[in-house]
Amino acid sequence: MSKVLLGSRTRLAFVAALALVLVVPAAASARTKAPAGSAASCELSVFSWWTGGGEAAGLTKLIGIWNKSNPTCQFKNETVAGGAGSNAKAVLAQRLSANKPPDSFQGHAGKELQDYIKAGQVEPIDFIYKQYGLSKIMPKQLISQITYKGHLYSVPVNIHRANVLWFNPAVLKKAGITSVPTTWAQFIAALDKAKAAGVIPLALGEQWTQKHLFETVLISTLGQSGWDKLWTKGGNWNSAGVKTAVDRFNTLLTKYTNSDAGSLTWQDAGKLVADGKAAFNVMGDWQDGYFSGTTAGGNLALKPGKDYGWAAVPGSVGVYDWLSDSFTLPKGAPHRAAAIKWLGFLGSEKAQDTFNPVKGSIPARQDAKTSLYGPYLKWALTQWKTDKLAGSLTHGVVANNAWNASIDTALGLFIQNHDAAAFQKALVAAHGKNAS
Ligand code: GAL
């Protein structure tokens, strides 16, 4: 029954989002009209899911620079709300199959991008890399995730970290948690103390944030190399390690999280920590943009290090669970020349060092002006250089959209029935069906 309800609600959200983009794009747009007499037909339509928190604030900065330097080709902001692209990806798939692509769209580096490449929906952009000298400036590991059969397919604007434990220092103090947990045992002990102090131990949001949490628990439990193996043909999802991770995840869900998780966005869950109603939350570092950004941009204007703190998710110290937002050149882009210019701009130091300090991500370029970044991002910049890298599941690096969808279905059931054995079995089946 609840499964049916969930299905229809998801469909409703999808239809509403689709209508927003296909029928009344102007309503969802932050478009500025081109000056009278200019080539009004040139509009740069860019598709993303950056509608709130530091996401929207960062995008607004980029739009500002773009519109100033391109008065005859203004930005048309085609966003579809829903963290992690939970609605946007379905809308995008519809548009691409209906041959109605935007001029550029957000796609995660890695397997998610490969879906679009293999479907022939995006153009190779080696010439943009050549023109703007981007190959030398981006990290090699990232370049390999946007290259397919020797060709480059997107411009990464940032690198995010997914395995971050955010906390409220005042709440920890009140609960008698004297140090930030680094091991699983310490984490459980801290969650117990928070529970005894009458706060939500671990704030949680809607389903994709639960997958995000599960991903970090798997990495903490299996380590980086164990995690990497899961995504290969020989990966063993039936292992004792995966069982431990599923059990740990179940413990978090059933003992330490808020009961209304399913109806909260990632910002809602983060705000529980910010407001002192919860001790911890696991979320990607876009949370730093939301916590520290200005209230004018809809953010919380908290003081990093004082009002909120951060650490690696316990058990994953020294591992950077990473992802990257990259932008593409769709085949049949209505304003191809403007889209090429946009991609060159996104790769520039100016765009990356303007966008990322607000978005809560480190730049993809390796020549960032670190002085422009806040305390959390300075920490992340250092960690990126020394940590082992683990690609994100929830944000498209290690598994494509189909594998993600199989895991989503299994997780949707698990959240309702908490049948750990059935969940693991479904994960094994998802691997069998999708690993290549
Ligand atoms: C991720 C995306 C981030 C951030 C986050 C929450 O998938 O890469 O840029 O937007 O979702 O919406």
Short mmCIF file of C-alpha atoms and ligand atoms in Angstrom, two decimals:
data_model
loop_
_atom_site.label_atom_id
_atom_site.label_comp_id
_atom_site.label_asym_id
_atom_site.label_seq_id
_atom_site.Cartn_x
_atom_site.Cartn_y
_atom_site.Cartn_z
CA MET A 1 0.00 0.00 0.00
CA SER A 2 2.63 2.52 1.03
CA LYS A 3 4.71 1.38 -1.92
CA VAL A 4 1.87 2.30 -4.25
CA LEU A 5 1.49 5.68 -2.57
CA LEU A 6 5.18 6.35 -2.86
CA GLY A 7 5.08 5.45 -6.54
CA SER A 8 2.24 7.80 -7.33
CA ARG A 9 3.79 10.64 -5.37
CA THR A 10 7.06 10.24 -7.26
CA ARG A 11 5.13 10.21 -10.52
CA LEU A 12 3.27 13.36 -9.54
CA ALA A 13 6.50 15.16 -8.71
CA PHE A 14 7.92 14.01 -12.01
CA VAL A 15 4.95 15.20 -14.03
CA ALA A 16 4.94 18.54 -12.25
CA ALA A 17 8.65 18.98 -12.86
CA LEU A 18 8.29 17.99 -16.49
CA ALA A 19 5.50 20.49 -17.00
CA LEU A 20 7.66 23.18 -15.46
CA VAL A 21 10.42 22.60 -17.94
CA LEU A 22 8.60 21.69 -21.11
CA VAL A 23 5.51 23.85 -20.89
CA VAL A 24 6.46 27.00 -19.04
CA PRO A 25 10.24 27.23 -19.05
CA ALA A 26 10.09 30.98 -18.42
CA ALA A 27 8.51 30.40 -15.02
CA ALA A 28 11.45 28.36 -13.83
CA SER A 29 13.95 30.69 -15.35
CA ALA A 30 16.09 33.46 -13.97
CA ARG A 31 16.35 34.81 -17.48
CA THR A 32 17.23 38.40 -18.07
CA LYS A 33 15.84 39.80 -21.31
CA ALA A 34 18.39 40.59 -23.98
CA PRO A 35 18.68 44.32 -24.63
CA ALA A 36 16.33 45.65 -27.32
CA GLY A 37 17.70 45.27 -30.82
CA SER A 38 20.12 42.48 -29.91
CA ALA A 39 20.04 38.91 -31.17
CA ALA A 40 17.28 37.85 -28.79
CA SER A 41 17.18 34.43 -30.41
CA CYS A 42 20.45 33.57 -28.69
CA GLU A 43 19.68 32.33 -25.24
CA LEU A 44 21.89 29.93 -23.35
CA SER A 45 19.66 27.29 -21.76
CA VAL A 46 21.45 25.42 -18.98
CA PHE A 47 19.87 22.48 -17.20
CA SER A 48 20.70 21.61 -13.57
CA TRP A 49 19.06 20.83 -10.22
CA TRP A 50 20.63 23.72 -8.39
CA THR A 51 17.63 25.44 -6.87
CA GLY A 52 18.45 25.86 -3.18
CA GLY A 53 21.20 26.34 -0.60
CA GLY A 54 24.69 27.19 -1.83
CA GLU A 55 23.78 25.43 -5.08
CA ALA A 56 21.48 28.21 -6.25
CA ALA A 57 23.76 30.89 -4.81
CA GLY A 58 26.76 29.51 -6.71
CA LEU A 59 24.80 29.25 -9.94
CA THR A 60 23.53 32.81 -9.52
CA LYS A 61 27.15 34.00 -9.35
CA LEU A 62 27.94 32.23 -12.61
CA ILE A 63 24.82 33.63 -14.26
CA GLY A 64 25.85 37.15 -13.17
CA ILE A 65 29.27 36.89 -14.81
CA TRP A 66 27.86 35.21 -17.93
CA ASN A 67 25.14 37.79 -18.48
CA LYS A 68 27.55 40.68 -18.01
CA SER A 69 30.00 39.40 -20.58
CA ASN A 70 27.33 38.08 -22.99
CA PRO A 71 24.72 40.84 -23.26
CA THR A 72 23.40 39.42 -26.52
CA CYS A 73 23.08 35.86 -25.31
CA GLN A 74 21.55 35.80 -21.87
CA PHE A 75 21.34 32.84 -19.51
CA LYS A 76 18.15 30.81 -19.37
CA ASN A 77 18.12 28.92 -16.09
CA GLU A 78 16.39 25.59 -16.63
CA THR A 79 16.49 24.03 -13.20
CA VAL A 80 14.37 21.22 -11.81
CA ALA A 81 14.22 21.13 -8.01
CA GLY A 82 15.19 18.02 -6.06
CA GLY A 83 18.54 17.28 -4.41
CA ALA A 84 20.99 15.00 -6.25
CA GLY A 85 18.89 15.39 -9.41
CA SER A 86 16.19 13.14 -7.95
CA ASN A 87 13.59 14.73 -10.26
CA ALA A 88 15.86 16.43 -12.78
CA LYS A 89 17.45 13.30 -14.24
CA ALA A 90 14.08 11.87 -15.27
CA VAL A 91 13.03 15.17 -16.84
CA LEU A 92 16.33 15.37 -18.69
CA ALA A 93 15.95 11.83 -20.01
CA GLN A 94 12.53 12.80 -21.41
CA ARG A 95 13.88 15.91 -23.06
CA LEU A 96 16.81 14.11 -24.61
CA SER A 97 14.66 11.34 -26.01
CA ALA A 98 12.22 13.93 -27.38
CA ASN A 99 15.16 15.72 -29.08
CA LYS A 100 14.62 18.83 -26.97
CA PRO A 101 18.05 19.19 -25.35
CA PRO A 102 19.11 22.29 -23.48
CA ASP A 103 22.33 23.98 -24.60
CA SER A 104 24.21 22.34 -21.75
CA PHE A 105 23.29 20.04 -18.86
CA GLN A 106 24.73 18.91 -15.58
CA GLY A 107 25.95 15.32 -15.50
CA HIS A 108 28.19 13.64 -12.96
CA ALA A 109 31.65 12.62 -14.07
CA GLY A 110 31.97 8.84 -14.31
CA LYS A 111 29.38 6.20 -15.18
CA GLU A 112 26.45 8.65 -15.22
CA LEU A 113 28.12 10.72 -17.94
CA GLN A 114 28.93 7.52 -19.85
CA ASP A 115 25.20 6.81 -20.13
CA TYR A 116 24.76 9.98 -22.16
CA ILE A 117 27.88 9.29 -24.20
CA LYS A 118 26.89 5.73 -25.05
CA ALA A 119 23.38 6.87 -25.99
CA GLY A 120 24.97 9.33 -28.44
CA GLN A 121 23.36 12.30 -26.67
CA VAL A 122 26.49 14.40 -26.14
CA GLU A 123 29.31 15.60 -28.39
CA PRO A 124 32.99 15.02 -27.75
CA ILE A 125 34.60 18.31 -26.75
CA ASP A 126 38.33 17.70 -27.19
CA PHE A 127 38.52 20.95 -29.15
CA ILE A 128 37.32 22.94 -26.13
CA TYR A 129 40.01 21.35 -23.96
CA LYS A 130 42.58 22.28 -26.60
CA GLN A 131 41.33 25.83 -27.04
CA TYR A 132 41.26 26.58 -23.31
CA GLY A 133 44.22 24.39 -22.25
CA LEU A 134 42.08 22.47 -19.79
CA SER A 135 43.72 19.02 -19.94
CA LYS A 136 46.82 20.07 -18.04
CA ILE A 137 44.94 21.92 -15.34
CA MET A 138 42.48 19.18 -14.26
CA PRO A 139 43.52 16.21 -12.09
CA LYS A 140 44.32 13.03 -14.06
CA GLN A 141 41.84 10.89 -12.06
CA LEU A 142 39.07 13.28 -13.01
CA ILE A 143 40.07 13.46 -16.67
CA SER A 144 39.84 9.66 -16.85
CA GLN A 145 36.22 9.81 -15.61
CA ILE A 146 35.12 12.15 -18.40
CA THR A 147 37.03 10.42 -21.18
CA TYR A 148 35.47 7.70 -23.30
CA LYS A 149 37.30 5.88 -26.08
CA GLY A 150 39.98 8.56 -26.09
CA HIS A 151 37.64 11.56 -26.24
CA LEU A 152 36.63 14.13 -23.64
CA TYR A 153 32.93 14.74 -23.03
CA SER A 154 32.37 17.32 -20.28
CA VAL A 155 33.85 20.19 -18.32
CA PRO A 156 33.99 19.56 -14.55
CA VAL A 157 33.29 22.67 -12.52
CA ASN A 158 34.08 21.18 -9.12
CA ILE A 159 34.91 18.24 -6.88
CA HIS A 160 32.59 17.41 -4.01
CA ARG A 161 33.18 15.19 -1.01
CA ALA A 162 30.31 12.92 0.05
CA ASN A 163 31.60 11.26 3.25
CA VAL A 164 31.39 14.18 5.62
CA LEU A 165 30.03 13.99 9.16
CA TRP A 166 28.58 17.37 10.12
CA PHE A 167 27.92 18.17 13.76
CA ASN A 168 26.78 20.85 16.15
CA PRO A 169 29.64 21.46 18.65
CA ALA A 170 27.31 22.95 21.32
CA VAL A 171 25.02 19.91 21.16
CA LEU A 172 27.98 17.53 21.41
CA LYS A 173 29.22 19.41 24.45
CA LYS A 174 25.82 19.31 26.13
CA ALA A 175 25.54 15.59 25.45
CA GLY A 176 28.99 14.94 26.94
CA ILE A 177 30.56 13.89 23.64
CA THR A 178 34.09 15.07 24.24
CA SER A 179 35.71 14.13 20.96
CA VAL A 180 34.46 13.71 17.41
CA PRO A 181 34.13 9.97 16.65
CA THR A 182 36.57 8.48 14.18
CA THR A 183 35.73 4.77 14.54
CA TRP A 184 32.40 2.98 14.27
CA ALA A 185 32.41 2.03 17.98
CA GLN A 186 33.04 5.65 18.96
CA PHE A 187 30.27 6.75 16.61
CA ILE A 188 27.69 4.44 18.21
CA ALA A 189 28.79 5.56 21.69
CA ALA A 190 28.37 9.21 20.65
CA LEU A 191 24.95 8.54 19.10
CA ASP A 192 23.87 6.86 22.36
CA LYS A 193 24.96 9.92 24.33
CA ALA A 194 23.07 12.23 22.00
CA LYS A 195 19.98 10.07 22.35
CA ALA A 196 20.25 10.15 26.14
CA ALA A 197 20.53 13.96 25.96
CA GLY A 198 17.17 14.10 24.18
CA VAL A 199 18.28 15.24 20.72
CA ILE A 200 18.06 13.46 17.37
CA PRO A 201 21.37 11.58 17.19
CA LEU A 202 21.63 11.51 13.38
CA ALA A 203 19.45 13.77 11.24
CA LEU A 204 18.30 12.18 7.99
CA GLY A 205 16.29 13.23 4.95
CA GLU A 206 14.51 11.73 1.91
CA GLN A 207 15.49 8.52 0.14
CA TRP A 208 18.47 9.71 -1.90
CA THR A 209 20.07 11.04 1.29
CA GLN A 210 19.57 7.58 2.82
CA LYS A 211 21.40 6.02 -0.13
CA HIS A 212 24.10 8.63 0.39
CA LEU A 213 24.36 7.57 4.04
CA PHE A 214 24.46 3.87 3.09
CA GLU A 215 27.25 4.55 0.59
CA THR A 216 29.38 6.13 3.30
CA VAL A 217 28.69 3.23 5.70
CA LEU A 218 29.80 0.75 3.02
CA ILE A 219 33.01 2.71 2.44
CA SER A 220 33.66 2.95 6.19
CA THR A 221 33.14 -0.78 6.59
CA LEU A 222 34.90 -2.12 3.48
CA GLY A 223 37.64 0.48 3.04
CA GLN A 224 38.47 2.10 -0.28
CA SER A 225 39.76 -1.01 -2.06
CA GLY A 226 36.82 -3.15 -0.86
CA TRP A 227 34.45 -0.45 -2.12
CA ASP A 228 36.18 -0.23 -5.50
CA LYS A 229 35.86 -3.99 -6.04
CA LEU A 230 32.08 -3.90 -5.54
CA TRP A 231 31.72 -2.04 -8.84
CA THR A 232 33.67 -4.58 -10.90
CA LYS A 233 32.30 -7.68 -12.57
CA GLY A 234 33.87 -9.87 -9.85
CA GLY A 235 32.55 -7.72 -6.98
CA ASN A 236 31.10 -9.74 -4.10
CA TRP A 237 27.96 -8.18 -2.65
CA ASN A 238 27.29 -11.39 -0.77
CA SER A 239 30.30 -10.90 1.51
CA ALA A 240 30.38 -10.70 5.30
CA GLY A 241 31.63 -7.12 4.93
CA VAL A 242 28.55 -6.02 3.00
CA LYS A 243 26.39 -7.82 5.59
CA THR A 244 28.08 -5.84 8.38
CA ALA A 245 27.53 -2.60 6.47
CA VAL A 246 23.84 -3.39 5.88
CA ASP A 247 23.42 -4.21 9.58
CA ARG A 248 25.16 -1.00 10.62
CA PHE A 249 23.01 1.01 8.25
CA ASN A 250 19.89 -0.67 9.63
CA THR A 251 20.96 0.19 13.17
CA LEU A 252 21.35 3.84 12.19
CA LEU A 253 17.93 3.89 10.53
CA THR A 254 16.05 2.13 13.29
CA LYS A 255 17.74 3.50 16.43
CA TYR A 256 19.24 6.89 15.76
CA THR A 257 17.43 8.82 13.04
CA ASN A 258 14.33 11.03 12.93
CA SER A 259 11.08 9.25 12.06
CA ASP A 260 10.06 11.92 9.50
CA ALA A 261 13.24 11.44 7.43
CA GLY A 262 11.32 10.51 4.26
CA SER A 263 9.64 13.91 4.05
CA LEU A 264 12.74 16.07 4.62
CA THR A 265 15.06 17.55 2.01
CA TRP A 266 18.81 17.50 2.60
CA GLN A 267 18.57 21.11 3.73
CA ASP A 268 15.80 20.26 6.22
CA ALA A 269 17.96 17.50 7.70
CA GLY A 270 21.02 19.76 7.87
CA LYS A 271 18.97 22.48 9.53
CA LEU A 272 18.11 20.11 12.39
CA VAL A 273 21.84 20.10 13.21
CA ALA A 274 22.17 23.84 12.68
CA ASP A 275 19.22 24.50 15.00
CA GLY A 276 20.61 22.26 17.75
CA LYS A 277 17.83 19.71 17.39
CA ALA A 278 20.20 17.01 16.14
CA ALA A 279 23.83 16.16 16.90
CA PHE A 280 25.08 14.76 13.58
CA ASN A 281 24.22 14.51 9.88
CA VAL A 282 26.04 12.81 7.00
CA MET A 283 25.90 14.83 3.80
CA GLY A 284 28.08 16.01 0.95
CA ASP A 285 29.97 19.23 1.28
CA TRP A 286 27.32 21.29 -0.51
CA GLN A 287 26.18 21.48 3.13
CA ASP A 288 29.08 23.84 3.82
CA GLY A 289 27.63 26.25 1.24
CA TYR A 290 24.22 25.99 2.89
CA PHE A 291 25.54 26.41 6.43
CA SER A 292 27.99 29.24 5.81
CA GLY A 293 26.34 31.09 2.90
CA THR A 294 24.61 34.42 3.37
CA THR A 295 20.97 34.61 4.42
CA ALA A 296 20.34 36.80 1.35
CA GLY A 297 21.04 33.69 -0.73
CA GLY A 298 18.66 31.62 1.42
CA ASN A 299 21.47 30.09 3.47
CA LEU A 300 22.10 29.97 7.22
CA ALA A 301 25.14 32.27 7.69
CA LEU A 302 26.63 30.02 10.39
CA LYS A 303 30.23 30.34 11.58
CA PRO A 304 32.33 27.38 10.39
CA GLY A 305 34.17 25.67 13.25
CA LYS A 306 32.01 27.41 15.83
CA ASP A 307 28.36 26.87 14.91
CA TYR A 308 29.12 23.68 13.00
CA GLY A 309 31.97 21.24 12.66
CA TRP A 310 32.94 18.49 10.22
CA ALA A 311 35.01 15.32 10.02
CA ALA A 312 35.29 12.24 7.84
CA VAL A 313 32.43 9.79 8.40
CA PRO A 314 33.70 7.49 11.21
CA GLY A 315 35.72 4.62 9.78
CA SER A 316 36.55 6.49 6.58
CA VAL A 317 39.34 8.79 7.72
CA GLY A 318 41.82 9.07 4.85
CA VAL A 319 39.24 8.24 2.16
CA TYR A 320 37.69 10.93 -0.06
CA ASP A 321 34.31 9.75 -1.36
CA TRP A 322 34.27 12.07 -4.36
CA LEU A 323 32.05 13.24 -7.18
CA SER A 324 32.18 16.00 -9.73
CA ASP A 325 29.54 18.18 -11.37
CA SER A 326 30.37 18.49 -15.01
CA PHE A 327 28.60 20.14 -17.94
CA THR A 328 28.10 18.78 -21.43
CA LEU A 329 27.53 19.79 -25.04
CA PRO A 330 24.35 17.94 -26.04
CA LYS A 331 23.96 16.86 -29.66
CA GLY A 332 21.54 19.28 -31.29
CA ALA A 333 22.11 22.03 -28.69
CA PRO A 334 19.92 24.94 -29.92
CA HIS A 335 22.73 27.49 -29.41
CA ARG A 336 25.83 25.43 -29.96
CA ALA A 337 28.29 28.32 -30.26
CA ALA A 338 27.09 29.85 -27.00
CA ALA A 339 27.24 26.43 -25.32
CA ILE A 340 30.89 26.04 -26.39
CA LYS A 341 31.65 29.45 -24.94
CA TRP A 342 29.83 28.48 -21.71
CA LEU A 343 31.91 25.33 -21.34
CA GLY A 344 35.12 27.26 -21.87
CA PHE A 345 33.97 29.76 -19.27
CA LEU A 346 33.13 26.99 -16.76
CA GLY A 347 36.65 25.66 -17.05
CA SER A 348 38.17 29.07 -16.30
CA GLU A 349 39.82 29.99 -13.02
CA LYS A 350 37.45 32.92 -12.66
CA ALA A 351 34.31 30.75 -12.93
CA GLN A 352 35.64 28.00 -10.66
CA ASP A 353 37.00 30.29 -7.96
CA THR A 354 33.78 32.32 -7.95
CA PHE A 355 31.39 29.39 -7.95
CA ASN A 356 33.03 26.88 -5.61
CA PRO A 357 33.60 28.94 -2.43
CA VAL A 358 29.83 29.61 -2.46
CA LYS A 359 28.71 26.17 -3.64
CA GLY A 360 30.75 24.32 -1.02
CA SER A 361 33.08 22.40 -3.29
CA ILE A 362 36.72 22.51 -4.25
CA PRO A 363 37.53 23.53 -7.80
CA ALA A 364 38.27 20.90 -10.41
CA ARG A 365 41.20 23.04 -11.56
CA GLN A 366 44.39 22.47 -9.63
CA ASP A 367 45.46 26.10 -9.61
CA ALA A 368 42.74 27.42 -7.28
CA LYS A 369 43.39 30.51 -5.20
CA THR A 370 43.04 28.74 -1.85
CA SER A 371 42.79 32.05 0.02
CA LEU A 372 39.31 32.49 -1.45
CA TYR A 373 38.01 29.37 0.28
CA GLY A 374 36.54 29.08 3.78
CA PRO A 375 37.82 26.85 6.62
CA TYR A 376 35.94 23.69 5.60
CA LEU A 377 37.02 23.95 1.97
CA LYS A 378 40.64 24.64 2.96
CA TRP A 379 40.46 21.34 4.88
CA ALA A 380 38.93 19.58 1.87
CA LEU A 381 41.60 20.98 -0.48
CA THR A 382 44.30 19.43 1.72
CA GLN A 383 42.48 16.12 2.13
CA TRP A 384 41.95 15.80 -1.64
CA LYS A 385 45.72 15.81 -2.10
CA THR A 386 46.46 13.10 0.47
CA ASP A 387 43.35 10.86 0.75
CA LYS A 388 42.62 7.69 -1.19
CA LEU A 389 39.81 8.29 -3.67
CA ALA A 390 36.52 6.38 -3.68
CA GLY A 391 33.97 7.30 -6.37
CA SER A 392 30.42 8.08 -5.26
CA LEU A 393 27.47 5.78 -6.02
CA THR A 394 24.65 8.22 -5.29
CA HIS A 395 26.29 10.90 -7.41
CA GLY A 396 27.10 8.92 -10.51
CA VAL A 397 30.79 7.99 -10.42
CA VAL A 398 30.86 4.20 -9.92
CA ALA A 399 27.47 3.09 -11.25
CA ASN A 400 25.31 4.22 -14.12
CA ASN A 401 21.67 5.32 -13.90
CA ALA A 402 20.32 1.78 -14.39
CA TRP A 403 22.38 0.28 -11.57
CA ASN A 404 21.46 3.21 -9.36
CA ALA A 405 17.80 2.61 -10.18
CA SER A 406 18.08 -1.09 -9.21
CA ILE A 407 19.63 -0.08 -5.88
CA ASP A 408 16.96 2.60 -5.37
CA THR A 409 14.21 0.00 -5.75
CA ALA A 410 15.90 -2.34 -3.25
CA LEU A 411 16.49 0.51 -0.82
CA GLY A 412 12.90 1.73 -1.12
CA LEU A 413 11.71 -1.65 0.12
CA PHE A 414 14.34 -1.92 2.82
CA ILE A 415 13.38 1.43 4.30
CA GLN A 416 9.91 0.01 4.80
CA ASN A 417 10.55 -3.59 5.88
CA HIS A 418 14.11 -3.43 7.32
CA ASP A 419 14.71 -6.95 6.06
CA ALA A 420 18.52 -6.91 5.94
CA ALA A 421 18.88 -10.34 4.30
CA ALA A 422 16.40 -9.46 1.53
CA PHE A 423 18.15 -6.13 0.96
CA GLN A 424 21.54 -7.78 0.59
CA LYS A 425 20.05 -10.34 -1.79
CA ALA A 426 18.60 -7.53 -3.90
CA LEU A 427 21.99 -5.78 -3.93
CA VAL A 428 23.61 -9.01 -5.15
CA ALA A 429 20.96 -9.24 -7.90
CA ALA A 430 21.50 -5.57 -8.86
CA HIS A 431 25.21 -6.29 -9.28
CA GLY A 432 24.48 -9.38 -11.37
CA LYS A 433 22.19 -7.42 -13.64
CA ASN A 434 24.28 -4.29 -14.07
CA ALA A 435 28.01 -4.93 -13.52
CA SER A 436 30.02 -4.97 -16.73
C1 GAL B 1 24.71 16.22 -6.09
C2 GAL B 1 25.39 17.30 -6.89
C3 GAL B 1 25.75 18.43 -6.03
C4 GAL B 1 24.60 18.88 -5.16
C5 GAL B 1 23.87 17.70 -4.53
C6 GAL B 1 22.61 18.06 -3.78
O1 GAL B 1 24.32 15.17 -6.91
O2 GAL B 1 26.54 16.77 -7.47
O3 GAL B 1 26.21 19.49 -6.81
O4 GAL B 1 23.79 19.63 -5.92
O5 GAL B 1 23.57 16.74 -5.47
O6 GAL B 1 21.62 18.52 -4.62
#
